Short mmCIF file of C-alpha atoms and ligand atoms in Angstrom, two decimals:
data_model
loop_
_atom_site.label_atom_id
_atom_site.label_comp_id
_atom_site.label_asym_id
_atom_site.label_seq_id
_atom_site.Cartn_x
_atom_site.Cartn_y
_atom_site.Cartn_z
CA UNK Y 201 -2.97 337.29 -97.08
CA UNK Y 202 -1.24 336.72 -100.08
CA UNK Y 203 1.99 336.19 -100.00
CA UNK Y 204 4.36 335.48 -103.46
CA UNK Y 205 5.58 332.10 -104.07
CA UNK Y 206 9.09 333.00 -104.89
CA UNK Y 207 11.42 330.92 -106.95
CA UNK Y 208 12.53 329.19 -103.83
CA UNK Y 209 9.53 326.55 -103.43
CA UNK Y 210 6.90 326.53 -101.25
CA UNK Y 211 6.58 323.82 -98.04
CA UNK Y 212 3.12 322.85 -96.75
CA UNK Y 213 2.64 320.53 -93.90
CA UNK Y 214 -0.29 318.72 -93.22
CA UNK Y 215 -1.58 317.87 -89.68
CA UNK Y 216 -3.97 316.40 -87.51
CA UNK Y 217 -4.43 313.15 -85.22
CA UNK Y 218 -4.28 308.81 -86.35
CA UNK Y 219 -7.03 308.32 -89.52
CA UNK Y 220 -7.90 311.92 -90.95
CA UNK Y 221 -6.97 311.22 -94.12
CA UNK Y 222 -3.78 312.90 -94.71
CA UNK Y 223 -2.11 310.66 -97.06
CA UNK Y 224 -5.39 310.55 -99.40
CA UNK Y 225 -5.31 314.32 -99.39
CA UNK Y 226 -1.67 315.28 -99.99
CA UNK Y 227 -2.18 313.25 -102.70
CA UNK Y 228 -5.45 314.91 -104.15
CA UNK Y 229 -3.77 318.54 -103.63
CA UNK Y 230 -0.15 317.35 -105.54
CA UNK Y 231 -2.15 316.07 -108.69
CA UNK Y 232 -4.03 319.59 -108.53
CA UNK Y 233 -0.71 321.12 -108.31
CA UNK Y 234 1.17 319.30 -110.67
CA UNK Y 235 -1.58 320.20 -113.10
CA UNK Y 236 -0.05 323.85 -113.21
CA UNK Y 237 3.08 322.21 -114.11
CA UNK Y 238 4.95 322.90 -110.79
CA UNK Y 239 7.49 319.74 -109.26
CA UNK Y 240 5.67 318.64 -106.18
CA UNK Y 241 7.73 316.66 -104.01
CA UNK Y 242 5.53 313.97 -101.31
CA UNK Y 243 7.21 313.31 -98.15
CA UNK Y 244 6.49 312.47 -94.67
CA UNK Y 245 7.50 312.38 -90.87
CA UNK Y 246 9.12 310.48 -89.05
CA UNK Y 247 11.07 309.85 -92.37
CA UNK Y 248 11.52 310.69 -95.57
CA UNK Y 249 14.90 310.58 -95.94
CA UNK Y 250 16.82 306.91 -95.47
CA UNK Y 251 18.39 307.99 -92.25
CA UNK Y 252 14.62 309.54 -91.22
CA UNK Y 253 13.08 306.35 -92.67
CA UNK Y 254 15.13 304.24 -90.44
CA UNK Y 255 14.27 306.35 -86.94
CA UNK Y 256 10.84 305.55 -88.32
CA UNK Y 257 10.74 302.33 -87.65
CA UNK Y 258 12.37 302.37 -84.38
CA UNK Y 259 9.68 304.98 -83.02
CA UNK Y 260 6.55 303.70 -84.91
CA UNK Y 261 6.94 299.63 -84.05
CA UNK Y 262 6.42 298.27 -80.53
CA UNK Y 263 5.14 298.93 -77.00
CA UNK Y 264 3.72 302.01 -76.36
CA UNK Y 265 6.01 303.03 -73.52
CA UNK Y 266 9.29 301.78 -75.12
CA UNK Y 267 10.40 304.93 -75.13
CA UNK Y 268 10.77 308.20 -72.44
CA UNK Y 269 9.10 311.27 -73.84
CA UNK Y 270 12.44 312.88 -74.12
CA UNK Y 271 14.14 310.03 -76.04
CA UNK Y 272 10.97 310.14 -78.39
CA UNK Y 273 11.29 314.16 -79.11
CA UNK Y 274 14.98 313.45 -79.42
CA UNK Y 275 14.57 310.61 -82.29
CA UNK Y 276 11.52 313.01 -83.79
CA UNK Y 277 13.85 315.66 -84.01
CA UNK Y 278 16.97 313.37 -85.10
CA UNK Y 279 14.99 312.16 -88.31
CA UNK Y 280 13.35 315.67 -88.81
CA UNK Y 281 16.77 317.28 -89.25
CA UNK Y 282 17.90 314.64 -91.56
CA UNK Y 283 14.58 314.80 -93.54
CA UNK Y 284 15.17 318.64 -93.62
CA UNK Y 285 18.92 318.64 -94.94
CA UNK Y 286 18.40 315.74 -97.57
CA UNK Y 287 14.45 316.02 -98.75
CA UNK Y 288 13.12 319.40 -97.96
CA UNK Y 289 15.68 322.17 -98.18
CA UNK Y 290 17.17 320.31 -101.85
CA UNK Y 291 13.63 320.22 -103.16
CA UNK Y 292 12.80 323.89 -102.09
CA UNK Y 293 15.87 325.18 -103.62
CA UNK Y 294 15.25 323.65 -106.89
CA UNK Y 295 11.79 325.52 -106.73
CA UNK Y 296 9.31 322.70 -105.73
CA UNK Y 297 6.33 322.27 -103.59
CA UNK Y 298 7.19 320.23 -101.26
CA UNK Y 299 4.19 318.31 -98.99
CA UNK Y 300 5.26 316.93 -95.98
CA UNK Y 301 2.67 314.71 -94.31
CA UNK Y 302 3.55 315.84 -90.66
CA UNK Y 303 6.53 317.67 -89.24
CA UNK Y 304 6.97 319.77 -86.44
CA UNK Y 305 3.20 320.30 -85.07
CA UNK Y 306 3.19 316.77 -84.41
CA UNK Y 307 5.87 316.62 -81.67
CA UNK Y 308 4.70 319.82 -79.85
CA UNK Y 309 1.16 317.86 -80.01
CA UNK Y 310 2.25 314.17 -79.50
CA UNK Y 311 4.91 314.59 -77.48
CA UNK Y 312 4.71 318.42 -76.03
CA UNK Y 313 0.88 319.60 -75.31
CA UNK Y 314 -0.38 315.49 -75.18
CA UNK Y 315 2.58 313.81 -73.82
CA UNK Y 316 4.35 313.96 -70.62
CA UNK Y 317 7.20 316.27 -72.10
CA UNK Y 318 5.96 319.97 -71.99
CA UNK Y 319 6.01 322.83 -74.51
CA UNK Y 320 9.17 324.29 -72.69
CA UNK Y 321 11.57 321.41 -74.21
CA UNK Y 322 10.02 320.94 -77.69
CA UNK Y 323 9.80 324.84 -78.06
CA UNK Y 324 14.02 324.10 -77.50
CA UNK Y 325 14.44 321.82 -80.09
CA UNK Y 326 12.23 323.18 -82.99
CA UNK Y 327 14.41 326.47 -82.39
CA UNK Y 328 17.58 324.10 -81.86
CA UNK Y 329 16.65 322.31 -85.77
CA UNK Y 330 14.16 324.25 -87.53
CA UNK Y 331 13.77 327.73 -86.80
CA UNK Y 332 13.04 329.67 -89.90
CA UNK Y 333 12.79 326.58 -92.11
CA UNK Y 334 9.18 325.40 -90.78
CA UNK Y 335 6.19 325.79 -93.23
CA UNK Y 336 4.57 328.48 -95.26
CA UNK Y 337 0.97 326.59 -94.56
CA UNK Y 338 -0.28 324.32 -92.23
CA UNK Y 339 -3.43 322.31 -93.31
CA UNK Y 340 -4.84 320.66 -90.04
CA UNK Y 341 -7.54 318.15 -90.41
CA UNK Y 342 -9.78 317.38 -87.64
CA UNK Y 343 -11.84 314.52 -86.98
CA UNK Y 344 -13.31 313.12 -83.52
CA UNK Y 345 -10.87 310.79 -82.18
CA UNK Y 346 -13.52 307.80 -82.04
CA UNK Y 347 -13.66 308.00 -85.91
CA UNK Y 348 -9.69 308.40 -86.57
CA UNK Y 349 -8.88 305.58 -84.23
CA UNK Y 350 -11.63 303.00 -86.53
CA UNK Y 351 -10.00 304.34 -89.93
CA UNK Y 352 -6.23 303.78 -88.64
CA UNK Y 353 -6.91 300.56 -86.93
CA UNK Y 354 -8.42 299.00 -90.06
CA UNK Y 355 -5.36 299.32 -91.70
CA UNK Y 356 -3.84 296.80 -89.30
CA UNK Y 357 0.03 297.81 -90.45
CA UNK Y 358 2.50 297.18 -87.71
CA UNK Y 359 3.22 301.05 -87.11
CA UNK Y 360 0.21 301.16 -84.55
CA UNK Y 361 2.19 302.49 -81.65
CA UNK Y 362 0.89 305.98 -81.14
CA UNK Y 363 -2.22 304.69 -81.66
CA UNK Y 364 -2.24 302.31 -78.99
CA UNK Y 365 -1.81 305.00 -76.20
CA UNK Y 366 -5.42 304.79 -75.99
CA UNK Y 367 -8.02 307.34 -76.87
CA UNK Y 368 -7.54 309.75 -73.87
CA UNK Y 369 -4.08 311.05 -75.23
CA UNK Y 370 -5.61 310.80 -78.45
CA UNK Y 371 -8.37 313.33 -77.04
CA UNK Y 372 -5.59 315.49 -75.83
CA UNK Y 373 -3.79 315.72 -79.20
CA UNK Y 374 -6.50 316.67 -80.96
CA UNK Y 375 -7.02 319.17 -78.70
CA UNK Y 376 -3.10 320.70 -78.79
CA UNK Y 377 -3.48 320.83 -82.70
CA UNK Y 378 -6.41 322.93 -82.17
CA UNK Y 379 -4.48 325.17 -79.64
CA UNK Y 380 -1.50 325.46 -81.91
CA UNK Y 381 -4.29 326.92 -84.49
CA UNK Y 382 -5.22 329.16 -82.90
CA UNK Y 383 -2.13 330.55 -81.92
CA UNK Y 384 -0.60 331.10 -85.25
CA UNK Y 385 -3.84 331.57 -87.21
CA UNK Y 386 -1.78 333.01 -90.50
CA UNK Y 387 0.16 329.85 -91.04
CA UNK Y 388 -2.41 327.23 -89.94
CA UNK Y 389 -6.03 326.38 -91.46
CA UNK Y 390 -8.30 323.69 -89.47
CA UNK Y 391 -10.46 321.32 -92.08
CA UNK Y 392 -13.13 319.39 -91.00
CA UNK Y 393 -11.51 315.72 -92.15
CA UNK Y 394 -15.38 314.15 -91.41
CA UNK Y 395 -16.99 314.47 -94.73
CA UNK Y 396 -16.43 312.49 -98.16
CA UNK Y 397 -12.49 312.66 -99.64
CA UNK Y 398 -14.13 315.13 -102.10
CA UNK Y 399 -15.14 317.68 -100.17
CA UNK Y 400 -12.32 317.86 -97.95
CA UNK Y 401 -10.63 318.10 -101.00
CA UNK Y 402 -12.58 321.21 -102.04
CA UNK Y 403 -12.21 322.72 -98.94
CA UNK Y 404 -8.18 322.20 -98.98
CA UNK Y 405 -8.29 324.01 -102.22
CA UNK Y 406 -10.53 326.77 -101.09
CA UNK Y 407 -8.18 327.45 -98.55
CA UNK Y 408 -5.03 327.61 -100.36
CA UNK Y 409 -7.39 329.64 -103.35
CA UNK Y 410 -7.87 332.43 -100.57
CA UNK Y 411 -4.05 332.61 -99.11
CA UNK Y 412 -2.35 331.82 -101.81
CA UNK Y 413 -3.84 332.05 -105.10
CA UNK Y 414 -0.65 331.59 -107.15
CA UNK Y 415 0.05 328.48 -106.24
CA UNK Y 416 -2.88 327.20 -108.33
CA UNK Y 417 -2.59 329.18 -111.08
CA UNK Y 418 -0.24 328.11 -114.16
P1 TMP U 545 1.51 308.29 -89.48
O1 TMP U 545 2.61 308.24 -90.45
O2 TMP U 545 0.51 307.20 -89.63
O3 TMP U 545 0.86 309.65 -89.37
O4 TMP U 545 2.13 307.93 -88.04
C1 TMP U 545 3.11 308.64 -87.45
C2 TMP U 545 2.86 308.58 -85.96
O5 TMP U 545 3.94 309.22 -85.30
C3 TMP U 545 1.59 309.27 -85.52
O6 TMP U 545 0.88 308.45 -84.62
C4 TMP U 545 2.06 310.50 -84.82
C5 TMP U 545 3.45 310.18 -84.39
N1 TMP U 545 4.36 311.34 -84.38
C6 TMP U 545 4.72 311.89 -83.15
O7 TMP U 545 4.28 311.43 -82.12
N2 TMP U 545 5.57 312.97 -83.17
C7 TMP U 545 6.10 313.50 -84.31
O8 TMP U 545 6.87 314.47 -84.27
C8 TMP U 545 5.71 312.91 -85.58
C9 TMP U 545 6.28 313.44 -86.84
C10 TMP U 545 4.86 311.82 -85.54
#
């Protein structure tokens, strides 16, 4: 599939459960980018925009059950269409790449397919905020939960709520990304997060090499 990046930017997301490495990979992929002279615009959810930024800190600090699932996939959704009017739809107009380190996969797995809400209400919402703004490509990197849970914990930030709801629902989520995988195959691609930060790397680039071999060329 291979599909024109038109002058109206291109939006990846990237995926997956607590410690895979996202942060150190969007990074890796925007310095490849940026090397073809494109604007590559980092963001990330919940946040990335100050309204989004402050939701973040009232769902990532604190007990685990501090909020209801709905009230959760409410704020999610709150900061997401905040982050979408002021970050992501500016930045694609203008023509960037814009790398969002989560977005909507992550409340139909957290919340939806792991939590206690259901895919019935989040399916609502992400019609409700999103609809045809979501993602061109999905990078989802995996990693067995037991391994994710050591690299996020040594961090030791405050924002350790999620991961605090144990490794069970971490289990599950890892499992919903997988589901949500398979079901849209074309915009999704699963990378095995367990190897060195190099060869993930590699593998991120062979995938976007195959689907969209533009974006990587000057
Ligand atoms: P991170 O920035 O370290 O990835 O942490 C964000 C946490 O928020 C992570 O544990 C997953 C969670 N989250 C949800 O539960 N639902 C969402 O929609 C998003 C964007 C994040």
């Amino acid at each position: 599939m291979t599909t024109p990046v038109s002058s109206s930017g291109f939006f990846i997301s990237f995926e997956g459960g607590d410690g895979a490495g996202k942060s150190t990979q969007i990074e890796l992929l925007a310095e490849a980018l940026r090397q073809t002279g494109r604007e590559v615009v980092i963001t990330r959810e919940p946040g990335g925009s100050p309204g989004g930024e402050a939701i973040r800190k009232l769902l990532l600090e604190g007990d685990a059950n501090k909020w209801s699932p709905i009230s959760e996939a409410l704020l999610m959704y709150a900061a997401r269409a905040d982050h979408l009017e002021r970050t992501i739809e500016p930045a694609l107009k203008r023509g960037a790449v814009v790398i969002t380190d989560r977005f909507a996969d992550s409340t139909m797995a957290y919340q939806g397919l792991a939590g206690d809400l259901g895919e019935k209400a989040v399916t609502t919402l992400y019609q409700l905020v999103v609809a045809a703004r979501g993602p061109d490509l999905t990078i989802i990197l995996d990693l067995p939960v037991e391994e994710g849970l050591k690299r996020s914990g040594a961090t030791g930030d405050a924002e350790q709520r999620f991961e605090s709801k144990g490794a069970a629902y971490q289990e599950k989520v890892r499992q919903a990304f997988l589901e949500i995988a398979r079901r849209e195959p074309e915009r999704c691609a699963v990378v095995s997060a367990k190897d060195g930060i190099a060869d993930v790397a590699g593998r991120i680039r062979e995938v976007i090499q195959t689907r969209f071999p533009q974006l990587l060329s000057r």
